[in-house]
PDB file of C-alpha atoms in Angstrom:
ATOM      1  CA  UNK A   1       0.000   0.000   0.000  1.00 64.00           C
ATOM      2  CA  UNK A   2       1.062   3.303  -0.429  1.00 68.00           C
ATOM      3  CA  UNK A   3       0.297   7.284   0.526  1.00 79.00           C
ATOM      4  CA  UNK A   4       2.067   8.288  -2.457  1.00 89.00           C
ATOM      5  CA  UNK A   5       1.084   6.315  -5.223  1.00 94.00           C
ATOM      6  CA  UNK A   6      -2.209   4.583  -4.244  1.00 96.00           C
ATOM      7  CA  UNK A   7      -3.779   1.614  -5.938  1.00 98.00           C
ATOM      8  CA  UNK A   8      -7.046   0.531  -6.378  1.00 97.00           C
ATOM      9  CA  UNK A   9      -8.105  -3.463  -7.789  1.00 97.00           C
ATOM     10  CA  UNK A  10     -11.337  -4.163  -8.922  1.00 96.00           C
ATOM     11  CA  UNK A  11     -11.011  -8.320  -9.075  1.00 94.00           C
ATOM     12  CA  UNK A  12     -13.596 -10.505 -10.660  1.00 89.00           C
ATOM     13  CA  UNK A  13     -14.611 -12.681 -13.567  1.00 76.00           C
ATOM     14  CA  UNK A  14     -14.675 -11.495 -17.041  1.00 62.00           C
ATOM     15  CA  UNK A  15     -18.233 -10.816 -17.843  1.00 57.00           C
ATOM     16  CA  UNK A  16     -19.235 -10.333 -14.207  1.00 60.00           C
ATOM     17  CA  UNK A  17     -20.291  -6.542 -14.602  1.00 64.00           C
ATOM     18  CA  UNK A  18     -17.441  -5.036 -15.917  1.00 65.00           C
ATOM     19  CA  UNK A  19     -19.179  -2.123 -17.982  1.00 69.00           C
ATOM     20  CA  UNK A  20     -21.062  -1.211 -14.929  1.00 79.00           C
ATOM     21  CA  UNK A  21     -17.753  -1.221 -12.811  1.00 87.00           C
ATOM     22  CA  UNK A  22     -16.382   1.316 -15.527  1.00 84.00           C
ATOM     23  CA  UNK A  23     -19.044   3.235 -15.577  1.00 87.00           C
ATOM     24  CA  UNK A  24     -19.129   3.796 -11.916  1.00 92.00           C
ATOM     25  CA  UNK A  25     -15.220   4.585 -11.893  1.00 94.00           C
ATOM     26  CA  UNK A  26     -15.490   6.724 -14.867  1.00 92.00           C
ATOM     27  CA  UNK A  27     -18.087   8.989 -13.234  1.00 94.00           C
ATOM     28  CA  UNK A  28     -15.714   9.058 -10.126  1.00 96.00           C
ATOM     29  CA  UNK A  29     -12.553   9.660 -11.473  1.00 97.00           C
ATOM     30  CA  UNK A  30     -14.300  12.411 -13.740  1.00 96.00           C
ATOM     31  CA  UNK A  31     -16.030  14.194 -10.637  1.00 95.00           C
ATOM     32  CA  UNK A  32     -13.181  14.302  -8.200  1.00 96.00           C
ATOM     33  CA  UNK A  33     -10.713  15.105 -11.280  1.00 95.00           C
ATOM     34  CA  UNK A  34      -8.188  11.985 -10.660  1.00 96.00           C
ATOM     35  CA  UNK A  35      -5.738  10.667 -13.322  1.00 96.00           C
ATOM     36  CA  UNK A  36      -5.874   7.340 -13.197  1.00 97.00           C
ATOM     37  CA  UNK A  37      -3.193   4.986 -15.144  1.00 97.00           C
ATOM     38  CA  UNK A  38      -5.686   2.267 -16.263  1.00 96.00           C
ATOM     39  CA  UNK A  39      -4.520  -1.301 -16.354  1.00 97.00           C
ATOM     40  CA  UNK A  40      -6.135  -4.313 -18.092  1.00 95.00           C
ATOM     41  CA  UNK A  41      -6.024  -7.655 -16.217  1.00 95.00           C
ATOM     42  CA  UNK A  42      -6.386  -9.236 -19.701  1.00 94.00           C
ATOM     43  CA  UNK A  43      -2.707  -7.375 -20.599  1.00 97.00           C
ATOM     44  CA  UNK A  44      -1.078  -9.683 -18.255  1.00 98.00           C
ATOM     45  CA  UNK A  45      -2.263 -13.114 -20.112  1.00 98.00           C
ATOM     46  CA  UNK A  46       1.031 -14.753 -20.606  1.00 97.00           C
ATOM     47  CA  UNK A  47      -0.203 -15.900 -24.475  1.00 97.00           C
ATOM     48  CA  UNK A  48      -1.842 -14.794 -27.098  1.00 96.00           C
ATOM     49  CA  UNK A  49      -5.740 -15.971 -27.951  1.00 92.00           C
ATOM     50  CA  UNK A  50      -4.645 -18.194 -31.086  1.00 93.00           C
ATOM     51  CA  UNK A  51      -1.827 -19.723 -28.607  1.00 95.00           C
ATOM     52  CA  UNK A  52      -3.862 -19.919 -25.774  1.00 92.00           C
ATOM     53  CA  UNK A  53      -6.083 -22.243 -28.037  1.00 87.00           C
ATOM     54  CA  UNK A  54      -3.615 -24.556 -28.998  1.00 91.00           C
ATOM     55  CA  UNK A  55      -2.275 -25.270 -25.636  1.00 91.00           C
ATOM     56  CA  UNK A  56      -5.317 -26.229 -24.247  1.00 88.00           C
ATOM     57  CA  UNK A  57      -5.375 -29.017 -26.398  1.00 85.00           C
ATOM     58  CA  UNK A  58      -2.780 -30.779 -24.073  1.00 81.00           C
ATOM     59  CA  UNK A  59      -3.203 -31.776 -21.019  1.00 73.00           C
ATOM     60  CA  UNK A  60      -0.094 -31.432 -18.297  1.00 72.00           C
ATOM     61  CA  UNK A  61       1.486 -34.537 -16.758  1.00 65.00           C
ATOM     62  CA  UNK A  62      -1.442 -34.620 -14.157  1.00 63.00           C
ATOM     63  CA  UNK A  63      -4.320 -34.158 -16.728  1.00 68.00           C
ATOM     64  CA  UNK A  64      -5.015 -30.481 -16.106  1.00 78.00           C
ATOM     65  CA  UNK A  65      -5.515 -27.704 -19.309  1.00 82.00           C
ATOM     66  CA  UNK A  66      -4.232 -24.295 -19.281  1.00 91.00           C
ATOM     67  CA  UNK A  67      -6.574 -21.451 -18.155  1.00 93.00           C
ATOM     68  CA  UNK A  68      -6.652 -17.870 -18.174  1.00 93.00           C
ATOM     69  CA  UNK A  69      -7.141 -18.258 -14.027  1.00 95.00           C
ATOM     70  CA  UNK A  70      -3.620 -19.942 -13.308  1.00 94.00           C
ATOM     71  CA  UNK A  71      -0.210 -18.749 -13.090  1.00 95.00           C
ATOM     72  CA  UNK A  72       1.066 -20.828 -16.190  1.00 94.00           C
ATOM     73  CA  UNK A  73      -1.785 -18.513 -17.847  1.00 95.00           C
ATOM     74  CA  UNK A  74      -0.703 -15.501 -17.026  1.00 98.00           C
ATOM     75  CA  UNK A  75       2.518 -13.231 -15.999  1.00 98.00           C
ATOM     76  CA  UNK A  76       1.768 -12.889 -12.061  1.00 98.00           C
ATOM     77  CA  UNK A  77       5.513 -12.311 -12.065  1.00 98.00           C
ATOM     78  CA  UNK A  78       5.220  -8.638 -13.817  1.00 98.00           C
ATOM     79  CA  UNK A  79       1.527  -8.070 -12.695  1.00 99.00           C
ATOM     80  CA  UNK A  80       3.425  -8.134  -8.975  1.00 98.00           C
ATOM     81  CA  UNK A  81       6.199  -6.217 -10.614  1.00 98.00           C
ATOM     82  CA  UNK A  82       4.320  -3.641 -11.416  1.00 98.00           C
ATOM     83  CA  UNK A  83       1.903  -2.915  -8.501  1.00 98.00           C
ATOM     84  CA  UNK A  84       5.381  -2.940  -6.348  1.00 98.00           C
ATOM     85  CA  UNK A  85       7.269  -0.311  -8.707  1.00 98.00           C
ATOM     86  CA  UNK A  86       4.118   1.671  -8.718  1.00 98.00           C
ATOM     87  CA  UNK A  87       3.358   1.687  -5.205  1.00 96.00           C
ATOM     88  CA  UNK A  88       7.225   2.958  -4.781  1.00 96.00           C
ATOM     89  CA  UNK A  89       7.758   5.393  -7.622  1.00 95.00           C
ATOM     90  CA  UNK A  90       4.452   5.908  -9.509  1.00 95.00           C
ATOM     91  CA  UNK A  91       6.052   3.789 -12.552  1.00 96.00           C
ATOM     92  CA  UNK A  92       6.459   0.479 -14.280  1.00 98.00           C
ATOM     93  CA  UNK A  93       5.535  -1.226 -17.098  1.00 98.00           C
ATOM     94  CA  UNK A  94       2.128  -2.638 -18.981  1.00 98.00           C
ATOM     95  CA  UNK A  95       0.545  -3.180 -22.145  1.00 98.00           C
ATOM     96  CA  UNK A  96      -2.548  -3.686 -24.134  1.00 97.00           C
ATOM     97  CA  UNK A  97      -4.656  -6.819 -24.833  1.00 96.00           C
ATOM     98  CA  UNK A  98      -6.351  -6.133 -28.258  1.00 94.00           C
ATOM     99  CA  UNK A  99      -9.659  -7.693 -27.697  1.00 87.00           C
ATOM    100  CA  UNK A 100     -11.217  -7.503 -30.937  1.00 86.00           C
ATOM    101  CA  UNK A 101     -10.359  -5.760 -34.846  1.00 89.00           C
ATOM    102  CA  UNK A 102     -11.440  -2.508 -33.689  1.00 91.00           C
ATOM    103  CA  UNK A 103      -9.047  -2.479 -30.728  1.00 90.00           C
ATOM    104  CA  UNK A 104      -5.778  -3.391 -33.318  1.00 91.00           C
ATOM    105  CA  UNK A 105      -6.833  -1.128 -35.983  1.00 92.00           C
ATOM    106  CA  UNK A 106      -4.083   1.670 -34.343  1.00 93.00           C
ATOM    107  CA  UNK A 107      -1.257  -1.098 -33.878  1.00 92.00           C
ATOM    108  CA  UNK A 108       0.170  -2.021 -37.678  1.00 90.00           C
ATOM    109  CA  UNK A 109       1.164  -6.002 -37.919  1.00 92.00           C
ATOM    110  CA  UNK A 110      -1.065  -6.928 -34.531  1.00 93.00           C
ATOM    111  CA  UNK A 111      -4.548  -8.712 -34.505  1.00 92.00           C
ATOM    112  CA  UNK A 112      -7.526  -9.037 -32.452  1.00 92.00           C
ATOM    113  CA  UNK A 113      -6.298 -11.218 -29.601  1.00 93.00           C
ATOM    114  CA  UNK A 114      -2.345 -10.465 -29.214  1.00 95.00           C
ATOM    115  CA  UNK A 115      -0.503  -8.161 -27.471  1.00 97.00           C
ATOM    116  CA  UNK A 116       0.876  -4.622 -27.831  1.00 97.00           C
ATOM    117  CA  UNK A 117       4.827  -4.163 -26.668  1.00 96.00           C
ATOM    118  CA  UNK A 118       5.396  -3.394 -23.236  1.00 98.00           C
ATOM    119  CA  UNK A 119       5.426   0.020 -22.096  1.00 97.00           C
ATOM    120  CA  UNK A 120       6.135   2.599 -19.349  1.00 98.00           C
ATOM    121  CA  UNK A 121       3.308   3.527 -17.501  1.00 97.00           C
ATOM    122  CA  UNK A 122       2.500   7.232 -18.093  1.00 94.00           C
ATOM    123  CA  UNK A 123       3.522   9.664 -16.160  1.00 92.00           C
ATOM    124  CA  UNK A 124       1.315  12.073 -14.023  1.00 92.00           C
ATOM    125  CA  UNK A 125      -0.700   9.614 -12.762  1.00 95.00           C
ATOM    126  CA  UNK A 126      -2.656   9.994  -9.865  1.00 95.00           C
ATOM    127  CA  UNK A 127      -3.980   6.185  -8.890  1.00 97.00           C
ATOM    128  CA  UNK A 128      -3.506   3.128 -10.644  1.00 98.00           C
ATOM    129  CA  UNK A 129      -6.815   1.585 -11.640  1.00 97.00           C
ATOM    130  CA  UNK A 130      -6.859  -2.564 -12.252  1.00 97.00           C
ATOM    131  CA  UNK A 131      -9.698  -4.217 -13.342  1.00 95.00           C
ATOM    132  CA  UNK A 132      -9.533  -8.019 -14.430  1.00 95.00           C
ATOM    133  CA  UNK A 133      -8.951 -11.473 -12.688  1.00 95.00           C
ATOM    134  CA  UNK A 134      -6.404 -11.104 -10.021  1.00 97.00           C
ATOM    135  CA  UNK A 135      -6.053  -7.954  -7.973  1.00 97.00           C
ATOM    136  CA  UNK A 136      -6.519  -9.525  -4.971  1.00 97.00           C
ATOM    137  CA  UNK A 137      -4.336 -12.707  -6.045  1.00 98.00           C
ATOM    138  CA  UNK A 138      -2.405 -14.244  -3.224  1.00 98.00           C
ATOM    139  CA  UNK A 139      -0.227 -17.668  -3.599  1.00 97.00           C
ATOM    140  CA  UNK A 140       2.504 -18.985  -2.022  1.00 96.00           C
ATOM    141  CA  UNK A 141       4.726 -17.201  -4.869  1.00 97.00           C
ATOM    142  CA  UNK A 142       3.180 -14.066  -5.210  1.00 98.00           C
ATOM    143  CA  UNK A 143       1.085 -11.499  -3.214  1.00 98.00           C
ATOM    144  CA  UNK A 144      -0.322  -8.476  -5.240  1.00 98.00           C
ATOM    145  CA  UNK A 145      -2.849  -7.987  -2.730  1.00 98.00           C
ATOM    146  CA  UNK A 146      -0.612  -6.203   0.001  1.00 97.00           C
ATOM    147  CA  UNK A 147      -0.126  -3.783  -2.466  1.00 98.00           C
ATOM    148  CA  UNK A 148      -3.957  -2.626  -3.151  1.00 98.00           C
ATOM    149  CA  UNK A 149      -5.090   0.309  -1.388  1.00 97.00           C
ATOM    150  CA  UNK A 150      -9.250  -0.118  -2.104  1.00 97.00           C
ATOM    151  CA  UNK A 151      -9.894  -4.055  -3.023  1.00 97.00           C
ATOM    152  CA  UNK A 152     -13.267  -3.912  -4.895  1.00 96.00           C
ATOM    153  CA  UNK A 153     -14.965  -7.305  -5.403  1.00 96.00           C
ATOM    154  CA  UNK A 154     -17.557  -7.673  -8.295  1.00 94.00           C
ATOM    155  CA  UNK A 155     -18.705 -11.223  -8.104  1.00 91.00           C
ATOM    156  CA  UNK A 156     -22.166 -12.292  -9.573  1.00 88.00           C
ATOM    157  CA  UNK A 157     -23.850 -15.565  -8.148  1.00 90.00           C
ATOM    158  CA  UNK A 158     -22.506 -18.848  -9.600  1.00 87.00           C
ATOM    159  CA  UNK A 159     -25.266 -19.622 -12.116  1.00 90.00           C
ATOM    160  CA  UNK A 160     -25.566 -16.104 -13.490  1.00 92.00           C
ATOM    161  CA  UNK A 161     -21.925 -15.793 -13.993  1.00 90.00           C
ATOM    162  CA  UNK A 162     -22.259 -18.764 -15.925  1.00 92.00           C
ATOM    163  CA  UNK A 163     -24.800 -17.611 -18.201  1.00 92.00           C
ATOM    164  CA  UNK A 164     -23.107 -14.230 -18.374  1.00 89.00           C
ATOM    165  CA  UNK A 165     -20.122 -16.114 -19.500  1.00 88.00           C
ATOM    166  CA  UNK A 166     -22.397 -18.974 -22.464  1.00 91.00           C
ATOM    167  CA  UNK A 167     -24.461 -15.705 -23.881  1.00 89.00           C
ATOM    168  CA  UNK A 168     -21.337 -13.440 -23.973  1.00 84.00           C
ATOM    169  CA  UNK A 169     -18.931 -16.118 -25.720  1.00 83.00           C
ATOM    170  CA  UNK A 170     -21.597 -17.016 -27.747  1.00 85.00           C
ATOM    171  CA  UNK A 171     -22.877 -13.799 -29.125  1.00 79.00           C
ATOM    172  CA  UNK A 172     -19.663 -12.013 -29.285  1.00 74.00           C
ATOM    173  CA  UNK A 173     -16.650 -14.651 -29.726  1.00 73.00           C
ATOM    174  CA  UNK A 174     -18.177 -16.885 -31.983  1.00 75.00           C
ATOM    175  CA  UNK A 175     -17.856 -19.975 -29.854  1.00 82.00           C
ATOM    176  CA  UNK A 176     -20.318 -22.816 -29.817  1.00 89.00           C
ATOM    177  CA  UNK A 177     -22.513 -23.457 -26.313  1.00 90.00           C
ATOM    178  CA  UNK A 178     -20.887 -26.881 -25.688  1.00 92.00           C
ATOM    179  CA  UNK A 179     -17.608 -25.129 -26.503  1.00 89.00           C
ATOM    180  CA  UNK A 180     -18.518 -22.470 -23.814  1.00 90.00           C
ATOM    181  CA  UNK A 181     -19.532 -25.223 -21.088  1.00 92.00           C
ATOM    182  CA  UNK A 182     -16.341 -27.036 -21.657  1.00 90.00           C
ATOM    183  CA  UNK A 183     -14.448 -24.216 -20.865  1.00 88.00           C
ATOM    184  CA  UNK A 184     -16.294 -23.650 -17.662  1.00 91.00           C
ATOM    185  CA  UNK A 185     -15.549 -27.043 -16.876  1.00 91.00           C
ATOM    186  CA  UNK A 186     -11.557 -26.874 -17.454  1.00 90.00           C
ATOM    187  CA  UNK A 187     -11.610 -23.979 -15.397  1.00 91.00           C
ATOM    188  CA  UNK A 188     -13.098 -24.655 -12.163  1.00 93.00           C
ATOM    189  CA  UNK A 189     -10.445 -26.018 -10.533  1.00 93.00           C
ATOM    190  CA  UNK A 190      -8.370 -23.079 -10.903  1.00 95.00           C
ATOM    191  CA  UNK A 191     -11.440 -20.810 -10.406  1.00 94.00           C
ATOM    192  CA  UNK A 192     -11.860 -22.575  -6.747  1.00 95.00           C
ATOM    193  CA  UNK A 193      -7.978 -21.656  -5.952  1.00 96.00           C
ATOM    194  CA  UNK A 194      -7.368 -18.656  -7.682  1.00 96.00           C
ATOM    195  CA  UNK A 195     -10.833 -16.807  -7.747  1.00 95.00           C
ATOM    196  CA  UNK A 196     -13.160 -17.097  -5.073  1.00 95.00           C
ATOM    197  CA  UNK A 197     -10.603 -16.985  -2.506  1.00 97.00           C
ATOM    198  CA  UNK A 198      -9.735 -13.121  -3.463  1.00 97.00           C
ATOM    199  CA  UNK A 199     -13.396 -12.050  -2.649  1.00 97.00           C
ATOM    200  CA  UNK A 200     -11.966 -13.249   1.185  1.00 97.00           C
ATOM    201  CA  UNK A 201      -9.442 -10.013   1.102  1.00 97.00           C
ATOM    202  CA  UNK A 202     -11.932  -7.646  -0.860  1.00 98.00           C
ATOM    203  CA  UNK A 203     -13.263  -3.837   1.047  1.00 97.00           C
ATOM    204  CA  UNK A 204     -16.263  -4.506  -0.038  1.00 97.00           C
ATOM    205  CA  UNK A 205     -18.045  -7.265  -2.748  1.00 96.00           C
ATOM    206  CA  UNK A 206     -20.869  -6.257  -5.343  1.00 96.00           C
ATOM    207  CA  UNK A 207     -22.477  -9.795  -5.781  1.00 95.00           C
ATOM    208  CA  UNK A 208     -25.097  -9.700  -8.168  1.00 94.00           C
ATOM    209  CA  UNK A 209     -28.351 -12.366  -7.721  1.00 94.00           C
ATOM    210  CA  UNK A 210     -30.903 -13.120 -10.381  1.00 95.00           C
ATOM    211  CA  UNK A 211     -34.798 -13.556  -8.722  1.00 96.00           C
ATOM    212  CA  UNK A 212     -36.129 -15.386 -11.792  1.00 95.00           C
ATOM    213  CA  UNK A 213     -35.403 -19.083 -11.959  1.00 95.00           C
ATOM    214  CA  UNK A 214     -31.528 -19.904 -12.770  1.00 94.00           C
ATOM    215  CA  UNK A 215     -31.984 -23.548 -11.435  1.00 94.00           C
ATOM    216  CA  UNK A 216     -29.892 -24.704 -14.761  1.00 95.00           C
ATOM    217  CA  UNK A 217     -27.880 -21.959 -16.271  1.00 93.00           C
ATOM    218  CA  UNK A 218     -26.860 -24.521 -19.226  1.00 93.00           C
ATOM    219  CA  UNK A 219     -30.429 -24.077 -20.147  1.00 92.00           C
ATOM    220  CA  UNK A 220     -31.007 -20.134 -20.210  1.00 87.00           C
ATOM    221  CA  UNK A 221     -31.364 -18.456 -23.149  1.00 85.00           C
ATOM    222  CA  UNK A 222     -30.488 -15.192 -22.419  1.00 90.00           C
ATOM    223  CA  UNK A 223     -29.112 -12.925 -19.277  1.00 91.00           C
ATOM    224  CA  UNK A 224     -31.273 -12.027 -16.449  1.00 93.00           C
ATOM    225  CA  UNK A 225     -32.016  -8.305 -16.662  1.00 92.00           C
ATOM    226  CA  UNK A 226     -31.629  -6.101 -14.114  1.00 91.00           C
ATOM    227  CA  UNK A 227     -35.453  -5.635 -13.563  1.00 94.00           C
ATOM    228  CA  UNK A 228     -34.921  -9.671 -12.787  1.00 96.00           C
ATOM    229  CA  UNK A 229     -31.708  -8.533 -10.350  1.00 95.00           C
ATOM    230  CA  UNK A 230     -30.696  -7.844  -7.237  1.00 96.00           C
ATOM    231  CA  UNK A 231     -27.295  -6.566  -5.509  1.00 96.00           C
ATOM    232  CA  UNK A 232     -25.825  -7.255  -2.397  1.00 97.00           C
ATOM    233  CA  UNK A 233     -23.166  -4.885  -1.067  1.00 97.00           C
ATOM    234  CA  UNK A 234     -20.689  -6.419   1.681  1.00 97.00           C
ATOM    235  CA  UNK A 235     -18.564  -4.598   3.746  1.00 97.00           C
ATOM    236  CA  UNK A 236     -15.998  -7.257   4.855  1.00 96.00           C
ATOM    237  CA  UNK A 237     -13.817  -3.876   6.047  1.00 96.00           C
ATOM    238  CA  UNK A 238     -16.223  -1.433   7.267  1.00 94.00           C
ATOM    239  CA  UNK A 239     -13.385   0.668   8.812  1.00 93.00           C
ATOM    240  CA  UNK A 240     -12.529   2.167   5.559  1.00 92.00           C
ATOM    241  CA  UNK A 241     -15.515   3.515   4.408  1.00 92.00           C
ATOM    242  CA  UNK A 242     -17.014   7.023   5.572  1.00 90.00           C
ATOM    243  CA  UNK A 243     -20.835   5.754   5.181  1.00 86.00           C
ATOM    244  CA  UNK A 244     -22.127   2.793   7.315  1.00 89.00           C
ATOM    245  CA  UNK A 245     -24.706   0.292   6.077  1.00 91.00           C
ATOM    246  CA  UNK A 246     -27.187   1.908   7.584  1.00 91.00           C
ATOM    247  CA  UNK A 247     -26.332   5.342   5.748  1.00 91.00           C
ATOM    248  CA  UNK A 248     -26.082   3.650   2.744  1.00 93.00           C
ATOM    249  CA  UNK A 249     -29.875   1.757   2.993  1.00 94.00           C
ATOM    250  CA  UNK A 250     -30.907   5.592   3.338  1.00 95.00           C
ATOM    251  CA  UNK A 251     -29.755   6.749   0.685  1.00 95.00           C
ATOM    252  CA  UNK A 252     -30.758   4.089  -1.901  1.00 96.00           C
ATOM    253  CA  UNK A 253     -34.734   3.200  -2.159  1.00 94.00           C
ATOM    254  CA  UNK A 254     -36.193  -0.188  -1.522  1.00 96.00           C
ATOM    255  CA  UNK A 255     -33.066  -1.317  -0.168  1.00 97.00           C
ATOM    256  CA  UNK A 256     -32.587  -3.616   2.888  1.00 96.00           C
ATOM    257  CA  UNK A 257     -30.390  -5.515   5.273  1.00 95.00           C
ATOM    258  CA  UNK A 258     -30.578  -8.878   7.104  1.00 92.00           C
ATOM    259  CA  UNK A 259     -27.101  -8.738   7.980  1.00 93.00           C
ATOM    260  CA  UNK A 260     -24.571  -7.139   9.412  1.00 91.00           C
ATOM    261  CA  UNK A 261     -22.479  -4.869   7.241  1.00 95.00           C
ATOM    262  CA  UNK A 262     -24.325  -6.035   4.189  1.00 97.00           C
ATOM    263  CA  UNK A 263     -26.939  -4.572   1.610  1.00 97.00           C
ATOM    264  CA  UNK A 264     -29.378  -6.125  -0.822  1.00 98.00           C
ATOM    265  CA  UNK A 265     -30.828  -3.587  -3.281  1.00 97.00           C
ATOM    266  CA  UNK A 266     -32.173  -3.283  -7.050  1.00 97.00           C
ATOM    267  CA  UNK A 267     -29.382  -4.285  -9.308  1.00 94.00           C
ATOM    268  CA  UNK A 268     -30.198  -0.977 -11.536  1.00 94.00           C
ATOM    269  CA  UNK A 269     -28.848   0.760  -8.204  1.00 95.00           C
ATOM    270  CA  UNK A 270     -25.378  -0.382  -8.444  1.00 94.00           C
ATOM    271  CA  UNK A 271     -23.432   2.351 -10.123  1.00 93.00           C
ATOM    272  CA  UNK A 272     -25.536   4.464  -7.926  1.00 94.00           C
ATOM    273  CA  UNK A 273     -24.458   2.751  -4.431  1.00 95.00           C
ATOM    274  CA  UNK A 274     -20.237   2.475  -5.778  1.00 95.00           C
ATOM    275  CA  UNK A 275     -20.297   6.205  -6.501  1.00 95.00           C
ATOM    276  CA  UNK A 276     -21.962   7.041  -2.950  1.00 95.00           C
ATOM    277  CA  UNK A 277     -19.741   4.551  -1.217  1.00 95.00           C
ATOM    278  CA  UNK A 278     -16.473   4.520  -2.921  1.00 96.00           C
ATOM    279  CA  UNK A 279     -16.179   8.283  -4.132  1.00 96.00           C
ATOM    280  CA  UNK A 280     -15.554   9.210  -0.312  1.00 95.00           C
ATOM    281  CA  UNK A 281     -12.451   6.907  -0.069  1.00 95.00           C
ATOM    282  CA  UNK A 282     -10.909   7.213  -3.490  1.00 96.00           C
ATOM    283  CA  UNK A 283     -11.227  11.371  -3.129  1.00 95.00           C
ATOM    284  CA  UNK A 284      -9.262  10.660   0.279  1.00 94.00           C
ATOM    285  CA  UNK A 285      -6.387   8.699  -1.553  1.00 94.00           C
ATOM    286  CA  UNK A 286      -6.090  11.266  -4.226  1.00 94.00           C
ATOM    287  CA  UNK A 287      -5.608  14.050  -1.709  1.00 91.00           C
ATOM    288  CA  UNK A 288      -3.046  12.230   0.529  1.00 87.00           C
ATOM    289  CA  UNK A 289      -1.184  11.121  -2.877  1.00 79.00           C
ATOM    290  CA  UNK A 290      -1.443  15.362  -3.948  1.00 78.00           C
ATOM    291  CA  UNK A 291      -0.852  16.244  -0.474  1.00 72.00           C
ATOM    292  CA  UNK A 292       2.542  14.006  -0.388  1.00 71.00           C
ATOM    293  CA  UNK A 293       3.804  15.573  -3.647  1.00 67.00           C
ATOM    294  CA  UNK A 294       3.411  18.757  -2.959  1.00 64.00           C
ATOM    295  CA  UNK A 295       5.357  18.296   0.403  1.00 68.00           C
ATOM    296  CA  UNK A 296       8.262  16.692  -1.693  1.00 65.00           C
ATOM    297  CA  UNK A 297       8.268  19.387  -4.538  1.00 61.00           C
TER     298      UNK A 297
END
């Protein structure tokens, strides 16, 4: 953690709300004036989409695929790198995943799916934002998490992640439904150690709940909406927020709580309740990091 150079994680699945999550931080960032240095999870996948595709066609000694959750997947090595080098000096080094045509048209010679070179991190910054699979990663090789200032879990229930996941891969990537569930399936294990154990370390956790009937989410045709929603907010560290639960119920209609430190309100409410709840704390850490360079200039 740091004063100077704060960092803020938002961890979770692909698919699991991320356009709301950016809308909420883009509103935030844009009313308090921060400069954030915006980092991809998806930059630090240690191979490409076409090779990711052809080594999960073979199996390890033990019988387990590659997946985008594991550390053979991915470059925990320089994702560690860099929170540590930022935390210290406000620096280090990242790049772009180019998700789609669009994305490559500025990059001559690259693809949808590859990489851009590696890069320093621009200068100025005031924050650095992460969003993708592993901000709150701990194993017994690496620890970003002890560098995150504000851990932000986004986490939708099981079943609706799934069907986030079928419709999205579907629709967008081309992929075939029993191509989807396969995937799901190779994945689990590493979802059970290198996922859900980060939502253990989070702030707070967004967990979004369908009320329709998700019983078999290999058999839904198309994503809950958020009329058919609901959100729970969890403070797991209440101590770094400025508004309580109970502050927070007031403020956002037909909202309640059956729990301690925890809210369950309309899903349409959610970029509502992060910009109420986390504008407070981010503002803070922008201030201390202006406050500390204005000392040392």
């Amino acid at each position: 953690m740091s004063v100077e150079h704060p960092i803020i994680a938002v961890t979770g699945s692909s698919g699991a709300g991320t356009s709301t999550v950016r809308e909420a931080f883009e509103n935030i960032f844009t009313d308090i004036g921060a400069n954030p240095a915006v980092i991809e999870g998806d930059s630090f996948h240690k191979y490409t989409r076409s090779e990711m595709y052809e080594r999960i066609k073979v199996p390890d000694l033990f019988g387990r695929r590659l997946t985008h959750f594991s550390p053979d997947g991915n470059h925990f090595d320089r994702l560690e790198k860099l929170f540590n080098e930022y935390s210290l000096t406000g620096t280090g080094e990242m790049r772009l995943y180019l998700h789609n045509e669009a994305a490559a048209v500025p990059y001559t010679g690259l693809s949808s799916g590859e990489f851009t070179d590696w890069q320093p991190v621009p200068t100025g910054s005031d924050l650095l934002f992460y969003e993708g699979l592993h901000g709150g990663l701990v194993t017994k090789q690496y620890d970003i998490a002890q560098y995150v200032d504000l851990l932000i879990g986004v986490a939708p229930t099981t079943n609706l992640e799934w069907i986030q996941k079928i419709c999205r891969d579907s629709a967008e990537r081309g992929y075939s439904h029993q191509e989807v569930v396969n995937t799901i399936v190779r994945r689990m294990p590493d979802y059970v150690t290198y996922i859900s154990p980060q939502f253990s370390r989070t702030d707070v956790n967004f967990q979004r709940l369908p009320i329709i009937d998700t019983a078999n989410p290999f058999d839904v045709q198309e994503i809950p909406s958020l009329d058919e929603s609901l959100v729970i907010v969890h403070l797991l560290r209440p101590e770094k927020f400025t508004l309580n639960i109970d502050e927070l119920r007031e403020r956002i209609q037909n909202s309640f709580s059956i729990k301690d430190n925890q809210l369950i309100m309309p899903a349409e409410k959610m970029v509502y309740a992060m910009e109420i709840l986390l504008t407070p704390v981010i503002k803070m850490l922008v201030e201390k990091h202006s406050d500390v360079r204005a000392q040392a200039g």
